Coordinates of N, CA and C and ligand atoms in Angstrom, one line a residue:
M254 N 13.1 13.2 10.5 CA 11.7 13.2 11.4 C 10.1 12.9 10.4
R255 N 9.6 12.4 10.9 CA 8.1 11.7 9.8 C 7.2 12.8 10.9
G256 N 6.5 13.9 9.9 CA 5.2 14.1 10.6 C 4.1 13.5 10.6
K257 N 3.0 14.3 11.2 CA 1.4 13.9 11.7 C 1.0 13.7 10.6
L258 N -0.1 12.6 10.4 CA -1.0 12.9 9.9 C -2.6 12.3 10.0
V259 N -3.2 13.0 9.6 CA -4.6 12.5 10.1 C -5.7 12.8 8.5
A260 N -6.1 11.7 7.7 CA -7.1 11.5 7.2 C -8.3 11.3 7.7
G261 N -9.7 11.6 6.8 CA -10.6 11.8 7.1 C -11.6 10.4 5.9
N262 N -12.2 9.6 6.2 CA -12.7 8.4 5.1 C -14.0 8.5 5.6
W263 N -14.4 9.5 4.3 CA -16.0 9.6 4.7 C -17.1 8.8 4.3
K264 N -16.4 7.9 3.2 CA -17.3 6.3 2.9 C -18.3 6.8 2.4
M265 N -19.2 5.5 2.2 CA -20.1 6.2 0.8 C -21.7 7.0 2.0
N266 N -20.9 8.4 2.1 CA -21.6 9.5 2.7 C -21.4 11.1 2.6
G267 N -22.6 11.8 2.4 CA -22.4 13.2 2.1 C -23.0 13.2 0.7
G268 N -23.3 14.7 0.8 CA -24.0 15.1 -0.7 C -23.1 16.6 -0.5
L269 N -23.9 17.3 -2.3 CA -23.4 18.6 -2.7 C -23.7 19.5 -1.2
A270 N -24.5 19.6 -0.4 CA -24.9 20.2 0.8 C -24.1 19.9 2.1
S271 N -24.0 19.1 2.2 CA -23.2 18.6 3.6 C -22.4 18.7 3.1
N272 N -21.7 18.0 2.2 CA -20.3 18.7 1.8 C -19.8 20.1 2.5
R273 N -20.0 20.7 1.5 CA -19.6 21.7 1.5 C -20.3 22.6 3.2
A274 N -20.9 22.1 4.0 CA -20.8 22.9 4.9 C -20.3 22.2 5.9
L275 N -19.8 20.5 5.8 CA -18.7 20.3 6.5 C -17.2 21.0 6.5
L276 N -16.8 20.9 4.9 CA -15.4 21.5 4.8 C -15.3 23.0 5.3
D277 N -16.9 24.3 4.6 CA -16.6 25.6 5.0 C -16.6 25.0 7.1
A278 N -17.2 24.5 7.5 CA -16.7 24.4 9.0 C -15.5 23.9 9.0
L279 N -14.5 22.7 8.3 CA -13.4 22.6 8.9 C -12.2 23.6 8.5
L280 N -12.6 24.3 7.4 CA -11.1 24.8 7.0 C -10.7 25.8 8.0
P281 N -11.6 26.4 8.0 CA -11.1 27.5 9.6 C -10.3 26.5 10.5
A282 N -11.3 25.8 11.0 CA -10.6 25.9 12.0 C -9.6 24.4 11.7
V283 N -9.1 24.3 11.1 CA -7.6 23.4 10.9 C -6.6 24.2 10.2
A284 N -7.0 25.7 9.4 CA -5.5 26.2 9.0 C -4.8 26.6 10.0
G285 N -3.7 26.9 9.6 CA -2.9 27.5 10.7 C -2.7 26.4 12.0
L286 N -2.7 24.8 11.6 CA -2.2 24.2 12.6 C -0.8 23.7 11.5
D287 N 0.4 23.4 12.7 CA 1.5 23.0 12.3 C 1.7 21.8 12.3
G288 N 2.7 21.2 11.3 CA 3.2 19.6 12.1 C 2.1 18.4 11.4
V289 N 1.1 18.9 11.1 CA 0.5 17.3 11.2 C -0.6 18.2 9.4
G290 N -0.5 16.8 8.8 CA -1.2 17.1 7.1 C -2.8 16.6 7.7
C291 N -3.2 17.5 6.9 CA -4.9 16.9 6.7 C -5.6 16.5 5.7
V292 N -6.0 15.4 5.6 CA -6.8 15.1 4.1 C -8.1 14.6 4.5
V293 N -9.0 14.6 3.7 CA -10.2 14.0 3.2 C -10.3 13.5 1.9
C294 N -10.8 12.0 2.0 CA -11.5 11.2 1.1 C -12.4 11.0 0.4
A295 N -12.9 11.7 -0.3 CA -14.1 11.9 -0.3 C -14.8 10.4 -1.4
P296 N -16.5 10.6 -1.7 CA -16.6 9.6 -2.7 C -16.0 10.2 -4.0
Y297 N -15.9 9.5 -4.9 CA -15.8 10.1 -6.0 C -16.4 11.0 -7.2
P298 N -17.9 11.6 -6.9 CA -18.8 12.1 -7.4 C -18.7 13.5 -6.8
Y299 N -17.9 13.3 -5.8 CA -17.5 14.8 -5.2 C -16.4 15.6 -5.2
L300 N -15.8 14.3 -6.0 CA -13.8 14.8 -6.2 C -13.8 16.4 -6.5
A301 N -14.6 17.0 -7.8 CA -14.6 18.2 -8.5 C -14.9 19.0 -7.3
Q302 N -16.3 18.3 -6.6 CA -16.2 19.8 -5.6 C -15.6 20.2 -4.9
V303 N -14.6 18.8 -4.0 CA -14.0 19.1 -2.9 C -12.7 19.8 -3.6
Q304 N -12.2 19.6 -4.5 CA -11.3 20.3 -5.6 C -11.8 21.9 -5.5
G305 N -12.7 22.0 -5.6 CA -13.2 23.7 -5.9 C -12.8 24.1 -4.5
L306 N -13.0 23.2 -3.4 CA -13.9 24.4 -2.3 C -12.2 24.0 -1.1
L307 N -11.3 23.2 -1.6 CA -10.1 23.1 -1.0 C -8.7 23.7 -1.4
Q308 N -8.8 23.8 -3.1 CA -7.6 24.5 -3.9 C -6.9 25.7 -2.8
G309 N -5.6 25.6 -2.6 CA -5.2 26.5 -2.0 C -5.1 26.5 -0.4
S310 N -5.7 25.6 -0.1 CA -5.9 25.5 1.6 C -4.7 24.4 2.5
N311 N -4.7 24.3 3.2 CA -3.6 23.5 3.8 C -4.6 21.9 4.0
L312 N -5.7 21.8 3.4 CA -6.5 20.4 3.4 C -6.2 19.9 2.2
A313 N -5.3 18.5 1.9 CA -5.3 17.9 1.2 C -6.7 17.0 1.3
W314 N -6.8 16.1 -0.1 CA -7.9 15.1 -0.5 C -7.4 14.1 -1.6
G315 N -8.2 13.4 -1.3 CA -7.9 11.9 -2.0 C -9.4 10.9 -2.7
A316 N -8.8 9.8 -3.1 CA -10.1 9.0 -2.9 C -10.0 7.6 -1.9
Q317 N -11.0 7.0 -2.0 CA -11.2 5.7 -1.0 C -11.1 4.4 -1.8
D318 N -10.2 4.5 -2.9 CA -10.1 3.4 -3.9 C -9.5 3.7 -5.2
V319 N -8.3 2.7 -5.9 CA -8.4 3.3 -6.9 C -8.5 1.6 -7.7
C320 N -8.7 2.0 -9.0 CA -8.6 1.0 -10.1 C -7.4 0.7 -10.4
Q321 N -6.7 -1.0 -10.6 CA -5.8 -1.3 -10.6 C -5.0 -0.9 -11.9
F322 N -5.7 -1.2 -12.5 CA -5.8 -0.7 -14.0 C -5.1 0.4 -14.5
D323 N -4.4 1.3 -15.9 CA -4.5 2.3 -16.5 C -5.8 3.4 -16.6
N324 N -5.5 2.1 -18.0 CA -7.3 2.8 -18.4 C -7.9 1.7 -18.9
G325 N -9.0 1.5 -20.0 CA -9.7 0.8 -20.7 C -10.8 0.6 -20.6
A326 N -11.7 -1.2 -20.9 CA -12.7 -1.5 -20.7 C -12.7 -2.6 -19.0
Y327 N -12.6 -1.5 -18.2 CA -13.1 -1.9 -17.1 C -14.3 -0.8 -16.6
T328 N -15.6 -1.5 -17.0 CA -16.9 -0.3 -16.7 C -17.3 -0.2 -15.2
G329 N -17.3 0.8 -14.9 CA -17.5 1.5 -12.7 C -16.0 1.6 -12.8
E330 N -15.1 1.8 -12.9 CA -13.5 2.0 -12.2 C -13.0 2.8 -12.3
V331 N -12.1 3.5 -11.4 CA -11.7 5.0 -11.9 C -10.5 4.8 -11.6
S332 N -9.6 5.1 -12.4 CA -7.8 5.2 -12.5 C -7.4 6.2 -11.6
A333 N -6.2 5.7 -11.2 CA -5.3 7.0 -10.4 C -4.7 8.1 -11.8
A334 N -5.2 8.2 -12.2 CA -4.8 9.4 -13.7 C -5.8 10.1 -13.4
M335 N -6.9 9.8 -13.6 CA -8.3 10.7 -13.1 C -8.7 11.3 -11.8
L336 N -7.6 10.3 -11.2 CA -8.1 10.9 -9.8 C -6.8 12.4 -9.5
I337 N -5.8 11.9 -10.3 CA -4.7 13.2 -10.1 C -5.1 14.4 -11.3
D338 N -6.3 13.9 -12.0 CA -7.1 15.4 -12.8 C -7.5 16.3 -11.8
F339 N -8.3 15.3 -10.4 CA -9.0 16.4 -9.8 C -8.5 16.6 -8.4
G340 N -6.8 16.9 -8.6 CA -6.2 17.3 -7.5 C -5.9 16.0 -6.4
C341 N -6.0 14.9 -6.6 CA -6.3 14.1 -5.5 C -4.4 13.9 -5.3
R342 N -4.4 13.7 -3.7 CA -3.1 13.1 -3.5 C -2.8 12.0 -2.8
Y343 N -3.9 11.3 -2.3 CA -3.7 10.1 -1.5 C -4.8 9.7 -2.3
A344 N -5.2 7.8 -2.3 CA -6.0 7.0 -2.6 C -5.9 5.7 -1.3
I345 N -7.2 5.4 -0.6 CA -7.1 4.6 0.2 C -7.0 3.0 -0.7
V346 N -6.3 2.1 -0.3 CA -6.1 1.4 -1.1 C -6.2 -0.5 0.1
G347 N -7.4 -0.9 -0.2 CA -7.1 -2.6 1.0 C -7.5 -1.9 2.1
H348 N -8.9 -1.0 1.6 CA -9.7 -1.0 3.2 C -10.8 -1.7 3.8
S349 N -11.2 -2.2 4.8 CA -11.1 -3.8 4.9 C -12.6 -4.1 4.2
E350 N -13.1 -2.8 4.4 CA -14.8 -2.7 4.2 C -14.5 -3.1 2.2
R351 N -13.6 -3.3 1.5 CA -13.2 -3.1 0.4 C -12.6 -4.9 0.1
R352 N -12.2 -5.1 1.4 CA -11.5 -6.3 1.0 C -12.7 -7.6 1.4
A353 N -13.8 -7.0 2.4 CA -14.7 -8.3 2.9 C -15.7 -7.9 1.8
L354 N -15.9 -7.2 1.6 CA -17.4 -6.8 0.6 C -17.7 -6.9 -0.5
F355 N -16.0 -6.6 -1.3 CA -15.3 -6.1 -2.9 C -14.9 -7.3 -3.1
G356 N -14.0 -8.0 -2.6 CA -13.4 -8.7 -3.2 C -12.1 -8.4 -2.8
D357 N -11.4 -7.6 -2.7 CA -10.0 -7.0 -2.8 C -9.4 -7.4 -2.1
T358 N -8.7 -8.8 -3.1 CA -7.6 -9.3 -2.6 C -6.4 -8.9 -1.9
D359 N -5.1 -9.8 -1.1 CA -4.2 -9.2 -1.0 C -3.7 -8.7 -2.5
D360 N -3.4 -9.7 -3.7 CA -3.2 -9.6 -4.6 C -3.3 -8.2 -5.3
V361 N -4.8 -7.8 -5.5 CA -5.1 -6.8 -6.0 C -5.2 -5.6 -5.0
V362 N -5.1 -5.6 -3.8 CA -5.0 -4.4 -3.0 C -3.4 -4.0 -3.6
A363 N -2.0 -5.2 -3.2 CA -0.7 -4.6 -4.1 C -0.9 -3.9 -5.7
A364 N -1.7 -5.0 -6.3 CA -2.0 -4.0 -8.0 C -2.3 -2.9 -7.9
K365 N -3.5 -2.2 -6.9 CA -4.1 -0.7 -6.9 C -2.9 0.1 -6.4
Y366 N -2.2 -0.8 -5.1 CA -1.1 0.2 -4.6 C 0.1 1.2 -5.7
Q367 N 0.2 -0.3 -6.1 CA 1.4 -0.2 -7.0 C 0.5 1.1 -8.7
A368 N -0.6 1.0 -9.0 CA -1.2 1.3 -9.7 C -0.9 3.4 -9.3
A369 N -1.3 2.9 -8.1 CA -1.9 4.2 -7.2 C -0.1 4.7 -7.5
C370 N 0.9 4.7 -6.8 CA 2.1 5.0 -7.0 C 3.0 5.0 -8.1
R371 N 2.2 5.0 -9.7 CA 2.6 5.3 -11.5 C 2.2 6.4 -11.4
A372 N 1.2 6.9 -10.8 CA 0.4 7.9 -11.4 C 0.5 8.6 -10.6
G373 N 1.8 8.8 -9.6 CA 1.9 10.1 -8.3 C 1.2 10.4 -7.3
L374 N 0.1 9.3 -7.1 CA -0.8 9.5 -5.7 C -0.2 8.6 -4.7
T375 N -0.6 9.0 -3.3 CA -0.1 8.5 -2.2 C -1.0 7.8 -2.0
P376 N -0.5 6.2 -1.6 CA -1.7 4.9 -1.6 C -1.6 5.1 -0.2
I377 N -2.7 5.1 0.5 CA -2.8 4.7 2.2 C -3.1 3.3 2.4
L378 N -2.0 2.4 2.9 CA -2.6 0.9 2.7 C -2.5 0.7 4.0
C379 N -4.4 0.3 3.8 CA -4.9 -0.6 5.2 C -4.6 -1.9 5.2
L380 N -4.0 -2.5 6.8 CA -3.8 -3.4 7.3 C -4.8 -3.6 8.3
G381 N -5.0 -5.1 8.8 CA -5.8 -5.0 10.0 C -6.4 -6.6 10.4
E382 N -6.2 -7.3 11.6 CA -7.3 -8.3 11.5 C -8.3 -8.1 12.4
T383 N -9.2 -9.0 11.4 CA -10.5 -10.0 12.4 C -10.2 -9.8 13.7
L384 N -12.0 -9.8 14.3 CA -11.7 -10.0 15.6 C -11.2 -11.7 15.6
V385 N -12.2 -12.6 15.4 CA -11.6 -14.3 15.1 C -9.9 -14.3 15.0
E386 N -9.8 -13.2 14.0 CA -8.0 -13.7 13.9 C -7.2 -13.4 15.2
R387 N -7.6 -12.3 15.9 CA -6.8 -10.9 16.9 C -7.2 -12.3 18.1
E388 N -8.6 -12.7 18.3 CA -8.9 -14.3 19.7 C -7.9 -15.5 19.6
S389 N -7.2 -15.5 18.2 CA -6.7 -16.7 17.3 C -5.2 -17.0 18.0
G390 N -4.8 -15.3 18.1 CA -3.4 -15.4 18.1 C -2.6 -14.9 17.4
V391 N -3.8 -15.0 15.6 CA -2.7 -14.1 14.3 C -3.0 -12.9 14.2
T392 N -2.5 -11.9 14.4 CA -3.0 -10.4 14.3 C -1.5 -10.2 13.0
E393 N -0.5 -10.7 14.1 CA 1.0 -10.1 13.2 C 1.3 -10.9 12.2
A394 N 0.1 -11.8 11.8 CA 0.4 -13.3 10.9 C -0.2 -12.6 9.7
V395 N -1.5 -12.2 10.1 CA -2.4 -11.2 9.5 C -2.1 -10.1 8.6
V396 N -1.1 -9.1 9.3 CA -0.6 -7.6 8.8 C 0.6 -8.1 8.3
A397 N 1.7 -9.0 8.4 CA 2.4 -9.1 7.5 C 2.6 -9.9 6.5
R398 N 1.8 -10.7 6.2 CA 0.8 -11.5 4.9 C 0.5 -10.6 4.0
Q399 N -0.5 -9.5 4.7 CA -1.3 -8.1 4.0 C 0.0 -7.0 3.3
L400 N 1.2 -6.8 4.5 CA 1.7 -6.3 4.2 C 3.3 -6.6 2.8
D401 N 3.4 -7.8 3.1 CA 4.2 -8.9 1.9 C 3.9 -8.8 1.0
A402 N 2.4 -8.8 0.4 CA 1.8 -8.7 -0.6 C 2.3 -7.4 -1.2
V403 N 2.5 -6.9 -1.0 CA 2.6 -5.1 -1.5 C 3.8 -4.9 -1.5
V404 N 4.7 -5.1 -0.5 CA 6.1 -5.4 -0.5 C 7.0 -6.1 -2.0
K405 N 6.4 -7.4 -2.0 CA 6.3 -7.9 -2.9 C 6.4 -7.6 -4.1
V406 N 5.6 -6.8 -4.5 CA 5.2 -6.0 -5.7 C 6.1 -4.4 -6.2
V407 N 6.1 -4.0 -5.0 CA 6.8 -2.4 -5.0 C 7.8 -2.1 -4.2
G408 N 8.5 -3.2 -3.6 CA 9.4 -3.7 -2.4 C 9.5 -2.3 -1.8
M409 N 10.6 -2.5 -0.9 CA 10.9 -1.5 0.7 C 10.9 -0.2 0.1
T410 N 11.5 0.5 -1.0 CA 11.7 1.7 -1.1 C 10.0 2.0 -2.2
G411 N 9.3 1.0 -2.5 CA 7.9 1.6 -3.1 C 6.9 1.5 -1.5
L412 N 7.0 0.7 -0.7 CA 6.6 0.9 0.3 C 6.9 2.0 0.8
A413 N 7.6 3.2 1.0 CA 7.8 4.3 1.8 C 7.4 5.0 0.6
K414 N 7.2 4.8 -0.1 CA 6.2 6.1 -0.6 C 4.9 6.6 -0.6
G415 N 4.7 5.4 0.6 CA 2.9 5.2 0.9 C 3.1 5.7 2.2
V416 N 2.1 5.4 2.7 CA 1.3 5.4 4.1 C 0.7 4.3 4.7
V417 N 1.1 3.7 5.7 CA 0.2 2.4 6.3 C -0.9 2.5 7.3
A418 N -2.3 2.3 7.2 CA -2.6 2.2 7.8 C -3.3 0.9 8.8
Y419 N -2.6 1.2 9.8 CA -3.4 -0.8 10.9 C -4.5 -0.2 11.5
E420 N -5.7 -0.9 10.6 CA -7.1 -0.5 11.1 C -8.1 -1.9 11.4
P421 N -7.7 -2.5 13.0 CA -8.1 -3.7 13.0 C -9.3 -3.7 12.7
V422 N -9.8 -4.8 12.2 CA -11.2 -4.9 11.6 C -12.7 -4.7 12.8
W423 N -12.2 -5.9 14.2 CA -13.0 -5.5 15.1 C -13.3 -3.7 15.7
A424 N -12.3 -3.0 15.4 CA -12.2 -1.4 15.6 C -13.3 -0.7 15.0
I425 N -13.3 -1.2 13.5 CA -13.9 -0.2 12.8 C -15.4 0.2 12.9
G426 N -16.0 1.6 13.2 CA -17.2 1.9 13.3 C -18.1 1.2 14.5
T427 N -17.0 0.3 15.2 CA -17.7 -0.4 16.3 C -17.8 0.6 17.4
G428 N -16.9 1.8 18.1 CA -17.0 2.8 19.2 C -16.1 1.5 19.6
R429 N -15.1 0.4 19.7 CA -13.9 -0.5 20.4 C -13.0 -0.1 19.5
T430 N -12.3 1.0 20.2 CA -11.0 1.5 20.2 C -9.8 0.8 20.1
A431 N -8.9 0.0 20.0 CA -8.3 -0.2 20.6 C -6.8 0.9 21.6
T432 N -6.7 -0.2 22.4 CA -6.2 0.9 23.8 C -4.9 1.1 22.5
P433 N -4.4 2.6 23.3 CA -2.9 2.9 22.9 C -1.6 1.5 22.7
E434 N -1.6 0.9 23.7 CA -0.7 0.1 23.9 C -1.0 -1.3 22.7
Q435 N -2.2 -1.4 22.4 CA -2.4 -2.3 21.3 C -2.1 -1.6 20.3
A436 N -2.2 -0.7 19.7 CA -2.1 0.2 18.6 C -0.5 -0.3 18.4
Q437 N 0.2 0.9 19.5 CA 1.4 0.6 19.3 C 2.0 -0.5 19.0
A438 N 1.7 -1.9 20.2 CA 2.3 -3.2 19.8 C 2.3 -3.3 18.5
V439 N 1.3 -3.2 17.7 CA 0.6 -3.4 16.0 C 2.2 -2.8 15.2
H440 N 1.6 -1.2 15.6 CA 2.8 -0.5 14.9 C 4.1 -1.3 15.0
A441 N 4.7 -1.1 16.0 CA 6.0 -1.3 16.0 C 6.7 -2.6 15.2
F442 N 5.2 -3.6 15.7 CA 5.7 -4.5 14.6 C 5.9 -4.7 12.7
V443 N 5.0 -3.8 12.8 CA 5.1 -3.3 11.0 C 6.2 -3.2 10.9
R444 N 6.7 -1.6 11.6 CA 8.1 -1.0 11.5 C 9.0 -2.1 11.1
G445 N 8.7 -2.9 12.4 CA 10.2 -3.4 12.8 C 10.0 -4.8 11.5
C446 N 8.8 -4.8 10.7 CA 8.7 -5.7 9.5 C 9.8 -5.1 8.4
V447 N 9.4 -3.6 8.6 CA 10.3 -3.2 7.3 C 11.4 -3.4 7.7
A448 N 12.3 -2.3 8.9 CA 12.9 -2.0 9.5 C 14.0 -3.3 8.8
A449 N 13.5 -4.8 9.1 CA 14.2 -5.9 9.1 C 15.2 -6.0 7.8
S450 N 14.2 -5.4 6.7 CA 15.2 -5.4 5.5 C 15.6 -3.8 4.8
D451 N 14.9 -3.0 5.1 CA 15.5 -1.3 4.9 C 14.7 -0.5 5.7
R452 N 16.1 -0.2 6.7 CA 16.2 0.8 8.1 C 15.2 1.9 7.9
V453 N 15.7 2.7 6.8 CA 15.1 3.6 6.0 C 13.9 4.2 6.0
A454 N 14.1 3.0 4.9 CA 12.3 3.1 5.1 C 11.1 2.9 5.7
A455 N 12.1 2.1 6.6 CA 11.0 1.7 8.1 C 10.9 3.4 9.1
G456 N 12.1 4.3 8.5 CA 12.0 5.5 9.6 C 10.9 6.6 8.8
Q457 N 10.4 6.1 7.6 CA 10.1 7.1 6.5 C 8.4 6.9 6.7
V458 N 8.0 5.8 6.0 CA 6.6 5.1 6.2 C 5.4 5.2 7.3
P459 N 5.0 6.5 7.4 CA 3.5 6.9 8.3 C 3.0 5.6 8.7
I460 N 2.9 5.1 9.6 CA 2.1 3.9 9.8 C 0.9 5.1 11.1
L461 N -0.5 4.8 10.2 CA -1.5 5.4 10.8 C -2.3 4.8 11.9
Y462 N -3.3 4.9 12.4 CA -3.9 3.8 13.5 C -5.9 4.2 12.8
G463 N -6.8 3.0 12.3 CA -7.5 3.7 12.2 C -8.6 2.9 13.1
G464 N -9.8 3.4 13.5 CA -10.7 2.3 14.2 C -11.0 2.8 15.4
S465 N -12.3 3.5 15.3 CA -13.1 4.5 16.2 C -12.1 5.5 17.2
V466 N -11.7 5.9 15.9 CA -10.4 7.1 16.2 C -11.4 8.7 16.8
K467 N -11.5 9.4 18.0 CA -13.1 10.2 18.0 C -11.7 11.8 18.8
A468 N -12.1 12.7 19.2 CA -11.6 13.7 20.2 C -10.9 13.0 21.2
A469 N -11.6 12.3 21.6 CA -11.9 12.0 22.8 C -10.7 10.6 23.4
N470 N -10.1 10.0 22.0 CA -9.1 9.0 22.5 C -8.2 9.5 21.4
A471 N -7.9 10.7 20.7 CA -7.2 10.7 19.4 C -5.3 11.3 20.7
E472 N -5.6 11.9 21.7 CA -4.1 12.6 22.4 C -3.7 11.3 22.6
Q473 N -4.1 10.2 23.4 CA -3.5 8.8 24.1 C -3.0 8.1 22.6
L474 N -3.7 7.9 21.3 CA -3.2 7.3 20.5 C -2.0 7.6 20.3
F475 N -2.4 9.1 20.0 CA -1.2 10.2 19.0 C 0.3 10.1 19.6
A476 N 0.5 9.9 20.7 CA 1.0 10.2 21.9 C 1.7 8.7 21.7
M477 N 1.8 7.6 20.9 CA 2.4 6.5 21.3 C 3.7 6.5 19.8
P478 N 4.6 6.2 20.2 CA 5.7 6.6 19.2 C 5.7 6.1 18.0
D479 N 4.8 5.0 17.6 CA 4.9 4.6 16.7 C 3.7 4.8 15.4
V480 N 2.5 5.6 16.9 CA 1.5 5.9 15.7 C 2.0 7.5 15.4
D481 N 1.9 7.5 13.6 CA 2.0 8.9 12.8 C 0.8 9.6 12.7
G482 N -0.3 9.0 13.3 CA -1.9 10.0 13.2 C -2.4 8.9 12.8
G483 N -3.7 9.1 12.3 CA -4.7 8.1 12.5 C -5.8 8.8 11.0
L484 N -6.4 7.6 10.8 CA -7.4 7.1 9.8 C -8.3 7.0 10.3
I485 N -9.0 8.2 10.0 CA -11.1 8.3 10.8 C -12.5 8.5 9.7
G486 N -13.0 7.3 9.8 CA -13.9 7.2 9.8 C -15.2 8.3 9.8
G487 N -16.0 7.7 10.6 CA -17.4 8.2 11.6 C -17.2 9.6 12.0
A488 N -15.7 10.0 12.8 CA -15.6 11.2 13.4 C -15.1 11.8 12.4
A489 N -14.5 11.7 10.4 CA -14.3 12.4 10.2 C -15.6 13.4 9.2
L490 N -16.8 13.0 10.0 CA -18.0 13.6 9.2 C -18.3 14.7 10.0
N491 N -18.0 15.2 11.0 CA -18.1 16.1 12.2 C -16.8 16.9 12.4
A492 N -17.7 18.6 11.9 CA -16.1 18.9 11.3 C -15.4 19.4 12.8
V493 N -16.5 19.1 14.0 CA -15.6 19.6 15.3 C -14.9 18.6 16.1
E494 N -15.1 17.4 15.3 CA -14.3 16.3 16.0 C -13.6 15.9 15.0
F495 N -13.8 16.1 14.0 CA -12.2 15.8 12.5 C -11.1 17.2 13.2
S496 N -11.4 18.2 13.3 CA -10.6 19.6 13.9 C -9.8 19.4 14.8
A497 N -11.0 18.8 15.8 CA -9.8 18.6 17.1 C -9.1 17.6 17.0
I498 N -9.5 15.9 16.3 CA -8.7 14.9 16.2 C -7.0 16.4 15.7
C499 N -7.5 16.5 14.8 CA -6.3 17.0 13.6 C -5.1 17.7 14.7
R500 N -5.7 18.6 15.2 CA -5.1 19.4 16.8 C -4.6 18.6 17.0
S501 N -5.0 17.7 18.1 CA -4.2 16.8 19.0 C -2.8 15.9 18.1
A502 N -3.2 15.9 16.5 CA -2.0 15.5 16.3 C -0.9 16.3 15.8
A503 N -1.6 17.7 15.4 CA -0.6 18.6 15.7 C 0.5 18.8 16.9
E504 N -0.6 19.3 17.9 CA 0.0 18.9 19.5 C 0.7 17.5 19.8
A505 N 1.0 16.6 19.3 CA 1.7 15.2 19.7 C 2.7 15.6 18.5
A506 N 2.9 16.3 17.7 CA 3.8 16.1 16.9 C 5.1 17.2 17.2
R507 N 4.8 18.2 18.4 CA 5.7 19.4 18.8 C 7.2 18.8 19.7
Ligands
PEP52 C1 -12.2 4.0 8.8 O1 -13.9 3.5 8.1 O2 -11.3 3.4 8.3 C2 -11.9 3.9 9.6 C3 -11.3 3.8 11.0 O3 -14.0 4.3 10.8 P1 -14.2 4.6 12.0 O4 -13.4 5.5 12.7 O5 -15.3 5.2 11.6 O6 -13.7 3.0 12.8

């Protein structure tokens, strides 16, 4: 059975002092939680600090992106092997902010997913529709296209090595969370797409929900059968909120 997973995406926030304060508060609050994996995805420059503070704990860490190339003349980029050097287990790929603001196309996202797997990282693949797309009734077509681009490159067995995060763009950072039923419908659709060609992979791949998850709505979202946890933005910067979300996931896993 799949366990629950809660990953925090700090985005471009934090600093040496505030990261330490956040993790000092978070570590005792999530220690001993069963049935849930807890992860923080920090900005690149802080990965060494996070590694130093979290080594040996039950909090894993990861990056918010990864380069699709393994090494070479790619100024400003960070490779999957470099992330491994700093103890990262996870790398987010295809976050909607990267797709919208930094030109990450479906093909680039697929190549990043593949590069992460190649190095032994677990990619967290973000999928999701904009508000215009939802209102035009093309949510399923959009997430299927984003998923297919990755499956075309790594196959279903490759997909089963990662994590999928359904993040409706209209819910990210807006305070407008998808209802548990809206989330479940898309999660079931995604799982069905995988099951159509690989039932084993469909049973293995965790599908997280992301978009204005907070302590107050986590329990209802995590109670949905195809919601395997959350990708958390704003609330991941607050130890009380983030640890309460992790606790809700642990309770849902019981
Ligand atoms: C995110 O950035 O992945 C996210 C889900 O943000 P928020 O929780 O703030 O909506």
